[in-house]
Short mmCIF file of C-alpha atoms and ligand atoms in Angstrom, two decimals:
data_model
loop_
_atom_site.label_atom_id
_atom_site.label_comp_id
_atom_site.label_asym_id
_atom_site.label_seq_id
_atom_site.Cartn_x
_atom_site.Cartn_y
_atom_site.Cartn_z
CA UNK A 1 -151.01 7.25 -134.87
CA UNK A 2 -151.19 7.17 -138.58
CA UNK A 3 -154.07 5.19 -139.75
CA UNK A 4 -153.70 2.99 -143.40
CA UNK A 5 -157.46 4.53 -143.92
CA UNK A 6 -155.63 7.88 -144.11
CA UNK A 7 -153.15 6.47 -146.52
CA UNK A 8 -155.95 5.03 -149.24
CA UNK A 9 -155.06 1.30 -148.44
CA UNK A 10 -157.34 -1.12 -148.11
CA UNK A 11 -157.39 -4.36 -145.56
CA UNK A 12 -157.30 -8.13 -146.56
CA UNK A 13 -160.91 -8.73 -145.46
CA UNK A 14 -163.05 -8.23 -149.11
CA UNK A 15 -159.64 -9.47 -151.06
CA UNK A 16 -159.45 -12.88 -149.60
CA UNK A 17 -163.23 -13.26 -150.19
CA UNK A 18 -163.04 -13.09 -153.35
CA UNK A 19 -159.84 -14.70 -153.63
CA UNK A 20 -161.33 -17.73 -151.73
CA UNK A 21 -164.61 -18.07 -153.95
CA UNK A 22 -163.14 -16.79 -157.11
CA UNK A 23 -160.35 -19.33 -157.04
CA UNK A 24 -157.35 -16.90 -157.46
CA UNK A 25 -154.83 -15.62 -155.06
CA UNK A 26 -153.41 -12.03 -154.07
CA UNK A 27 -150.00 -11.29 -154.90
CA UNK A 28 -148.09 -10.82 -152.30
CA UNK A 29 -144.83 -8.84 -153.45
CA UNK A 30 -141.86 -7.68 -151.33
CA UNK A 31 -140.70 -4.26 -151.36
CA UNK A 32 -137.23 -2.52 -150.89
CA UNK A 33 -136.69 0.71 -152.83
CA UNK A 34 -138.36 2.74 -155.52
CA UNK A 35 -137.91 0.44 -158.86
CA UNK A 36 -139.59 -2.14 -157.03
CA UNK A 37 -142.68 -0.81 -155.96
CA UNK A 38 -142.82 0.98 -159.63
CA UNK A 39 -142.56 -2.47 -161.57
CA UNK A 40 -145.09 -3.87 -158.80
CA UNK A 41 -147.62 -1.14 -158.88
CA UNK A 42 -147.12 -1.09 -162.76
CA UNK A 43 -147.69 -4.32 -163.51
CA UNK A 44 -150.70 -4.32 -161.42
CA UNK A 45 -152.18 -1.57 -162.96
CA UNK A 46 -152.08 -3.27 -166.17
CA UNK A 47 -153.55 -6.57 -164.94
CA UNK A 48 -156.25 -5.12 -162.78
CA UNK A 49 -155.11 -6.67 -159.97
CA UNK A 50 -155.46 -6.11 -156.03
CA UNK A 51 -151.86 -6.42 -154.57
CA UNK A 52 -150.21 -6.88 -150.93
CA UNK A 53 -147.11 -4.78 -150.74
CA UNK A 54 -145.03 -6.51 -148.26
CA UNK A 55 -142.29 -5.37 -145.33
CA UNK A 56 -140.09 -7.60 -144.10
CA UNK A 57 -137.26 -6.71 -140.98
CA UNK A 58 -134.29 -6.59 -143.86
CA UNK A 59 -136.74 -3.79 -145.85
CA UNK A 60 -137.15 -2.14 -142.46
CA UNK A 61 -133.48 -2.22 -142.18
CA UNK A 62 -132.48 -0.99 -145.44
CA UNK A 63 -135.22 1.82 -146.39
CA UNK A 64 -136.81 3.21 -143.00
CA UNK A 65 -140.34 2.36 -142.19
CA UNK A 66 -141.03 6.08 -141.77
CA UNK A 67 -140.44 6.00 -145.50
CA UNK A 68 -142.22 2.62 -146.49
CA UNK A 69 -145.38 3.67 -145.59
CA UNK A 70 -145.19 7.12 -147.22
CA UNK A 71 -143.88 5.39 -150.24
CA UNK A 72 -147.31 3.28 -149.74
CA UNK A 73 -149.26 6.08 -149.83
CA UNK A 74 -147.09 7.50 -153.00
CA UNK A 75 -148.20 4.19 -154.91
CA UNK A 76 -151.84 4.81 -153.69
CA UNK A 77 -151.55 8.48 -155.64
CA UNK A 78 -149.42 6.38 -158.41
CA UNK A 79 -151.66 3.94 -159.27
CA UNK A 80 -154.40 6.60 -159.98
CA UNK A 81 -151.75 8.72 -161.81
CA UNK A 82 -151.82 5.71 -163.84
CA UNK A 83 -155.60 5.99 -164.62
CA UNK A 84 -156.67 2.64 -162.37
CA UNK A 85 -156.79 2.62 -159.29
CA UNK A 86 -156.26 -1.02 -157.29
CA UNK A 87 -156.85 -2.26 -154.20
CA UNK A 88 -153.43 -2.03 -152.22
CA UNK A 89 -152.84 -3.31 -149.06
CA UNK A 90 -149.42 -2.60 -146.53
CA UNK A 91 -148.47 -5.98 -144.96
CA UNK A 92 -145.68 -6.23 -142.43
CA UNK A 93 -143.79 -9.29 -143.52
CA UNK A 94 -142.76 -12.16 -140.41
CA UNK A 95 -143.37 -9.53 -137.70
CA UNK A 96 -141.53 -11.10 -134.79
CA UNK A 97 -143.51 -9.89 -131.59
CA UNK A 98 -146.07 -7.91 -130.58
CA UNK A 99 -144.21 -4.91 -130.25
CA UNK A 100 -143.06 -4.94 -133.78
CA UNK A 101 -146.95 -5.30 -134.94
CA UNK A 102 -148.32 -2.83 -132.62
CA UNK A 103 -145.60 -0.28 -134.10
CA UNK A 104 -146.75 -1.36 -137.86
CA UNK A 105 -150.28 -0.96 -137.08
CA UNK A 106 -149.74 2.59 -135.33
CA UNK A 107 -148.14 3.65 -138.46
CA UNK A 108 -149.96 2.88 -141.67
CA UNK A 109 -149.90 -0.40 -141.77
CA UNK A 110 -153.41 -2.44 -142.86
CA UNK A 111 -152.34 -5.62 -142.22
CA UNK A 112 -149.55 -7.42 -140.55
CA UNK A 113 -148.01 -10.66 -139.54
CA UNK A 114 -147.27 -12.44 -136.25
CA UNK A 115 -145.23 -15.06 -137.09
CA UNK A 116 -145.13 -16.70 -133.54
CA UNK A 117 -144.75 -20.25 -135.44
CA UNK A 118 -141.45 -21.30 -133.96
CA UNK A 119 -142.97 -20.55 -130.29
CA UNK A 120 -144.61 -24.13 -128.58
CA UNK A 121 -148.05 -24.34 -129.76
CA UNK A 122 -149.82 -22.72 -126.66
CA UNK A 123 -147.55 -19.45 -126.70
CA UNK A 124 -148.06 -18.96 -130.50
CA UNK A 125 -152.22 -18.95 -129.59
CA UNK A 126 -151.28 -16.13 -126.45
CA UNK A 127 -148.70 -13.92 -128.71
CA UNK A 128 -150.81 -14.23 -132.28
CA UNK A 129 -154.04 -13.58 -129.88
CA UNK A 130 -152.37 -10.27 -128.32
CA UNK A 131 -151.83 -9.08 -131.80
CA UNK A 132 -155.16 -10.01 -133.08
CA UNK A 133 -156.88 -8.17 -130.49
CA UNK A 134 -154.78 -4.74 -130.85
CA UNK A 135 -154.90 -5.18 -134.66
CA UNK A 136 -159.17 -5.44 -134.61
CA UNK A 137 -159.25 -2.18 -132.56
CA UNK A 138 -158.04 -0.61 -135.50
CA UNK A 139 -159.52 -2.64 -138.39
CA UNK A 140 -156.22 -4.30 -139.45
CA UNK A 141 -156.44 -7.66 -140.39
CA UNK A 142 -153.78 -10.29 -139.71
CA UNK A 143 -151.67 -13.38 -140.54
CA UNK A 144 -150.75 -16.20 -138.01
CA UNK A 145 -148.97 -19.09 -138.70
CA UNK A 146 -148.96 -22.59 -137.94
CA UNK A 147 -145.98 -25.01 -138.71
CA UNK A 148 -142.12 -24.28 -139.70
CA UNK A 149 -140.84 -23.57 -143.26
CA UNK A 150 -137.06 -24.50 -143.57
CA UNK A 151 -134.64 -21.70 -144.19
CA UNK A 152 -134.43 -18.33 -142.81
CA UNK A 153 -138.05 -16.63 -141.95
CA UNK A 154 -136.89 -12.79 -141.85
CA UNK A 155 -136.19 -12.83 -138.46
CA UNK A 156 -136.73 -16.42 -137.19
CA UNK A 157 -134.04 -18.60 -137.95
CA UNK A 158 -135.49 -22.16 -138.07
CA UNK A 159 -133.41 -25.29 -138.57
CA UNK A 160 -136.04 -27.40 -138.26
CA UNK A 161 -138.61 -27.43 -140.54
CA UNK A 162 -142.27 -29.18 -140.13
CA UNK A 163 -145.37 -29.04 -141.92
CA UNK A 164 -148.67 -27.87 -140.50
CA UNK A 165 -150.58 -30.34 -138.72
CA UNK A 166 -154.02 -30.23 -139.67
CA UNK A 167 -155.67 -31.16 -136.42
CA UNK A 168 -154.46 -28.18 -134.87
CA UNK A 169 -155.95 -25.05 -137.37
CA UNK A 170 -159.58 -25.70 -136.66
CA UNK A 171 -158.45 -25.00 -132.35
CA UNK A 172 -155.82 -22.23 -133.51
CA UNK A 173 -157.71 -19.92 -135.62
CA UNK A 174 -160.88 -20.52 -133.26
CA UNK A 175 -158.58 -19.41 -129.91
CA UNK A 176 -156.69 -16.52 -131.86
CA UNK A 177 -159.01 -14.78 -134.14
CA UNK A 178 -156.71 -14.64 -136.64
CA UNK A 179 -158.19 -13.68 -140.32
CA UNK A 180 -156.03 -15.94 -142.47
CA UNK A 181 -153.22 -18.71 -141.65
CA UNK A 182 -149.92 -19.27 -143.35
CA UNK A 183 -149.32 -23.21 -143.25
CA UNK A 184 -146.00 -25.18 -144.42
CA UNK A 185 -147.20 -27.63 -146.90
CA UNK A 186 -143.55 -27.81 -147.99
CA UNK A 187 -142.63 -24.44 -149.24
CA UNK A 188 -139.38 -22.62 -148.31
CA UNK A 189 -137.89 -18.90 -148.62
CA UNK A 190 -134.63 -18.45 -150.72
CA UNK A 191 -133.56 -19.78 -153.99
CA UNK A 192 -132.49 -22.91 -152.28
CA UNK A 193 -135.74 -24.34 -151.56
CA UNK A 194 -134.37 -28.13 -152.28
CA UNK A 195 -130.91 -30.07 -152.11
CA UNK A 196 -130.85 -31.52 -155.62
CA UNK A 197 -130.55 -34.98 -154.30
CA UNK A 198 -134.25 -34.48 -153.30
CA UNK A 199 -135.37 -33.96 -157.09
CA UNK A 200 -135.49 -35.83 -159.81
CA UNK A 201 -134.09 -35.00 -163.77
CA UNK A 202 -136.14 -34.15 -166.35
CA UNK A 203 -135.02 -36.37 -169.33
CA UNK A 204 -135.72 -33.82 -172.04
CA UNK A 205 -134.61 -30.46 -170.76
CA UNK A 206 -132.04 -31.85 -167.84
CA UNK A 207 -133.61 -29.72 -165.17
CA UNK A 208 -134.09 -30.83 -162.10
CA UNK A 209 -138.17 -31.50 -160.68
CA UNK A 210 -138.44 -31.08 -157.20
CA UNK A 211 -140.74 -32.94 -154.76
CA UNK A 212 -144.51 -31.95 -154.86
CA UNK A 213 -145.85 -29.95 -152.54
CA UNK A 214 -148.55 -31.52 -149.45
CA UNK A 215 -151.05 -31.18 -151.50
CA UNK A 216 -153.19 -33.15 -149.18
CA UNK A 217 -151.81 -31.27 -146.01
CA UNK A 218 -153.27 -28.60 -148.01
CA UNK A 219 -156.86 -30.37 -148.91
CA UNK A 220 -157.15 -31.63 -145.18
CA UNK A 221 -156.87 -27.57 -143.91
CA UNK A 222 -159.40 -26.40 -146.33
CA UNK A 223 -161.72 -29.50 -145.43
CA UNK A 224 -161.48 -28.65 -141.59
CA UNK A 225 -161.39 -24.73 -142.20
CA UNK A 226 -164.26 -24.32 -144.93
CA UNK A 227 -163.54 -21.06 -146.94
CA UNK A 228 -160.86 -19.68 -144.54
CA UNK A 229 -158.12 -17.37 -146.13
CA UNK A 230 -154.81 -19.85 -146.67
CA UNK A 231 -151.46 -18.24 -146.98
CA UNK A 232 -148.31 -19.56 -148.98
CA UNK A 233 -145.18 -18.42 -148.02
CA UNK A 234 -141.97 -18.87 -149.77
CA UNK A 235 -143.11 -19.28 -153.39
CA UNK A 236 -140.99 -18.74 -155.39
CA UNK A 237 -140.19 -20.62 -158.42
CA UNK A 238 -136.93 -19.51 -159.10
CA UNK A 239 -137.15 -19.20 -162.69
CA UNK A 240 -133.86 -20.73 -164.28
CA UNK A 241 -133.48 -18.28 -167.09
CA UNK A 242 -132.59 -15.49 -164.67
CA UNK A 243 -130.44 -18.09 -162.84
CA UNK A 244 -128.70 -18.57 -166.28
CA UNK A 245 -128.56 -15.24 -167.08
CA UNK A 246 -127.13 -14.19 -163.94
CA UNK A 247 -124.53 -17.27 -163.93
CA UNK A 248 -123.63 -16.09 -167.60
CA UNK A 249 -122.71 -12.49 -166.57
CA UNK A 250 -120.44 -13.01 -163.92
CA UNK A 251 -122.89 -14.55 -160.61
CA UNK A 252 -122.32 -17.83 -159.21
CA UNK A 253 -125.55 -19.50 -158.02
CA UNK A 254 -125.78 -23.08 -157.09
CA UNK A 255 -128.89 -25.45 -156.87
CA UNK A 256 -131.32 -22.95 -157.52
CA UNK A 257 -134.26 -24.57 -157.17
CA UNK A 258 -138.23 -23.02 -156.56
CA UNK A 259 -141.96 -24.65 -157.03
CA UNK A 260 -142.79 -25.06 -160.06
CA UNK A 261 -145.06 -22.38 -161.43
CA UNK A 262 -148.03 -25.28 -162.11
CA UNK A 263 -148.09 -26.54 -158.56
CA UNK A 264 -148.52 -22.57 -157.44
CA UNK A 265 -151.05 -22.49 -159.71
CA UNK A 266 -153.30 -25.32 -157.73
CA UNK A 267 -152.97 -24.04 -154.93
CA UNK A 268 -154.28 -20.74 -155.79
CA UNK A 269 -157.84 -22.34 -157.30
CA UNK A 270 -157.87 -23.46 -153.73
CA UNK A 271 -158.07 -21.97 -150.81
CA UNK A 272 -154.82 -20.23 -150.91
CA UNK A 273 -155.38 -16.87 -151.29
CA UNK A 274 -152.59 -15.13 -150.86
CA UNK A 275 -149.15 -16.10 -152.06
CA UNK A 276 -145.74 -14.51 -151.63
CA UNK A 277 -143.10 -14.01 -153.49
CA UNK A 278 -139.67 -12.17 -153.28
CA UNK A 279 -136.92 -14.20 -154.30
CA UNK A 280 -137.88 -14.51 -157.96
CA UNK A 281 -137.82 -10.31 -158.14
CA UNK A 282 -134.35 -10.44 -156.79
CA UNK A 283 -133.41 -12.67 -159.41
CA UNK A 284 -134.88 -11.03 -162.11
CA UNK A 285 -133.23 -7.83 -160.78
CA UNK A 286 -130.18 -9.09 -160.34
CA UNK A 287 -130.42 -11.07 -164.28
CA UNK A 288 -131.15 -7.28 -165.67
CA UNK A 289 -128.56 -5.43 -164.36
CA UNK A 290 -125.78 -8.02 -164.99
CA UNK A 291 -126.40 -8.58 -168.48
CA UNK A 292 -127.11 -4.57 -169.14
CA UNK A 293 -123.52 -3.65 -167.55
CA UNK A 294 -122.10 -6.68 -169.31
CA UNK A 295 -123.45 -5.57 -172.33
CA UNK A 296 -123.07 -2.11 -171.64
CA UNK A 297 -119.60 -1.87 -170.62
CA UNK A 298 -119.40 2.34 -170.42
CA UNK A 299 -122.72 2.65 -168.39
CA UNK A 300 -122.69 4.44 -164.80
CA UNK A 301 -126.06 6.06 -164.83
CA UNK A 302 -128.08 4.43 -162.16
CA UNK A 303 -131.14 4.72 -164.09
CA UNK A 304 -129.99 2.59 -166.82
CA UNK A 305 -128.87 -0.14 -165.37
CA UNK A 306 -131.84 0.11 -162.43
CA UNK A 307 -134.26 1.28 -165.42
CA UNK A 308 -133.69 -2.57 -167.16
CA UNK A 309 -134.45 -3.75 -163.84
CA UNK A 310 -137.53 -1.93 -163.13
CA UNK A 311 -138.84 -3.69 -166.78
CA UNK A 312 -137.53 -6.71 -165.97
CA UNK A 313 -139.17 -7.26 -162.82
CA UNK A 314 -142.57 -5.44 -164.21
CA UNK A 315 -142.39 -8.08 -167.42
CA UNK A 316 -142.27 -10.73 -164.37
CA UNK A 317 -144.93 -9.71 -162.11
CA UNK A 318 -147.60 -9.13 -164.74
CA UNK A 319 -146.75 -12.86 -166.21
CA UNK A 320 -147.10 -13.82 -162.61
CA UNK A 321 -150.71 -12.27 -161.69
CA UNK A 322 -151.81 -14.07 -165.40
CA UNK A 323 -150.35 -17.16 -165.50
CA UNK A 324 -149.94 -18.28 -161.80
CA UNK A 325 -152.44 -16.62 -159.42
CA UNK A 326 -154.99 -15.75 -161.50
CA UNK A 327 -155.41 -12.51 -159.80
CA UNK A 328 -155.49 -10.32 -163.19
CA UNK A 329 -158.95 -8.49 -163.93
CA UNK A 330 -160.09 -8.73 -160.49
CA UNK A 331 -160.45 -5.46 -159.53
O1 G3H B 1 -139.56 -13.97 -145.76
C1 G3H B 1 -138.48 -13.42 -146.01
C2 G3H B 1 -138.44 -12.38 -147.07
O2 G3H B 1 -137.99 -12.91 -148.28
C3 G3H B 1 -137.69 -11.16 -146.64
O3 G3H B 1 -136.30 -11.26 -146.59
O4 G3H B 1 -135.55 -9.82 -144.61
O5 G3H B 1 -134.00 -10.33 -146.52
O6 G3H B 1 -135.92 -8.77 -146.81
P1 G3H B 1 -135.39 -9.99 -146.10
P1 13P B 2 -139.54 -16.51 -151.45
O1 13P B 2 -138.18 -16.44 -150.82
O2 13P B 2 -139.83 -17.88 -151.97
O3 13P B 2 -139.75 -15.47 -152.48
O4 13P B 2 -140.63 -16.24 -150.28
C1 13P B 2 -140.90 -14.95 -149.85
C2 13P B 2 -141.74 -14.90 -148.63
O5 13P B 2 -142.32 -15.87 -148.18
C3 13P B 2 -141.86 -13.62 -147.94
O6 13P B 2 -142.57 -13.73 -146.74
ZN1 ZN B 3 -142.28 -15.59 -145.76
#
């Protein structure tokens, strides 16, 4: 058993109270590999702001988990190297079952996941409650989740997407314990979040607007569950410069299309707290490296290429924590 206390990182429990009454929201940032976590950690360091470092099943896949969590702790040490230290929390991204939390939470994790959302309603309350009551033993805080974004969530595949019903959270977070709820107020992962013949043109630039998010879903939650922790998933806006830059150095994306940045932004003065976001750091990766190989034709040090990434991405997240959530000087 490896507890996150051990580690230096820090639950959700203080963040989302201040979140909640100081109108911002935590980022919540994927992780992968080493250039990632360095931009992350960076940028937060410079903003002052608390962060969720998130694992999802393909990170768990690709990098070890053994190795996550140490590299956790390594940005716990980092971020002092750097002469700040933050709040940091581990999150485990979408976990799937119980098992997969229980394993999290014996291994470093502070805070994890059960997305039992796909499940009927009754079996989400009994596997999200399970979770809840090994995570408390151990002071880890978790996410459940109530309704169905469209596209692929990590592990659970759902073709059908529908938005949280409001009647239910009041009865769900009440039966499960659960200290903060992901709802689908229209919000997808991917860089496909919308078919372009569900937007609308924007006469002077050309770009496409997407529908608004449930705003009221989203006002109806907070009215029933006063000051309770609200999670967004899938948010990113899929900024089009990267999607131009990558298109103009070789890629081939199609209908890229996020929330826009201002809608984010709302939701965060409300009581969305914590907000996540991995898509857009792809894309900025992926924008960096093709345009420095394309521009540097004779390159083959990694660092280079994975170097303009890092700065990229670092550039992106700070912008983010100012300009979206609001989560800069807040720690
Ligand atoms: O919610 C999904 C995340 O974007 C993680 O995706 O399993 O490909 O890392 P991934
Ligand atoms: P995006 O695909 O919009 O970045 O969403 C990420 C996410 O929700 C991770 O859980
Ligand atoms: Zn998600």
């Amino acid at each position: 058993m490896v507890s996150y206390k051990d580690l230096g990182l820090v639950n959700t429990r203080e963040m989302f109270k201040k979140a909640v009454t100081g109108g911002y929201a935590i980022p919540a940032y994927n992780f992968n590999d080493m250039e990632q976590l360095q931009a992350i950690i960076q940028a937060c360091v410079e903003t002052k702001s608390p962060v969720i470092l998130q694992v999802s099943k393909g990170a768990r896949d690709y990098a070890n988990i053994n190795l996550l969590y140490n590299m956790a702790k390594g940005a716990v040490e980092y971020s002092k190297f750097l002469g700040y230290q933050i709040p940091i929390v581990l999150h485990l991204d979408h976990g799937a079952d119980f098992d997969i939390c229980k394993s999290c939470i014996d291994n470093g994790f502070s805070s994890v996941m059960i997305d039992a959302s796909s499940h009927p309603y009754e079996e989400n309350i009994e596997i999200t409650k399970k979770v809840v009551e090994y995570a408390h033993k151990y002071d880890v805080t978790v996410e459940g989740e109530l309704g169905v974004l469209s596209g692929v969530e990590d592990e659970v595949a759902s073709e059908q997407s529908h938005y949280t019903r409001p009647e239910e959270v009041i009865d769900f977070v009440s039966k499960t314990g659960v200290d903060s709820l992901a709802i689908s107020i229209g919000t997808s992962h991917g860089a496909n979040k919308f078919k372009p013949e569900q937007c609308t043109r924007d006469p002077k630039t050309g770009r496409l607007i997407p529908p608004s998010l449930r705003f009221d879903i989203l006002k109806e939650v907070e009215e029933k569950l006063k000051g309770f922790p609200i999670v967004l998933h899938g948010s990113s806006s899929v900024p089009q410069e990267y999607v131009d830059i990558i298109n103009k150095f070789g890629g081939n994306l199609k209908d890229s299309i996020g929330i826009p940045e201002d809608q984010l932004r709302q939701a965060a003065k409300s009581a969305v707290c914590k907000i996540n976001i991995d898509s857009d750091g792809r894309l900025a990766m992926t924008a960096a490296v093709r345009k420095y190989l394309a521009e540097n034709p004779a390159a083959f040090d990694p660092r280079k290429y994975l170097g303009a990434a890092r700065d990229e991405l670092k550039k992106m997240y700070m912008r983010k924590n100012i300009e979206v959530l609001g989560s800069n000087d807040k720690c």
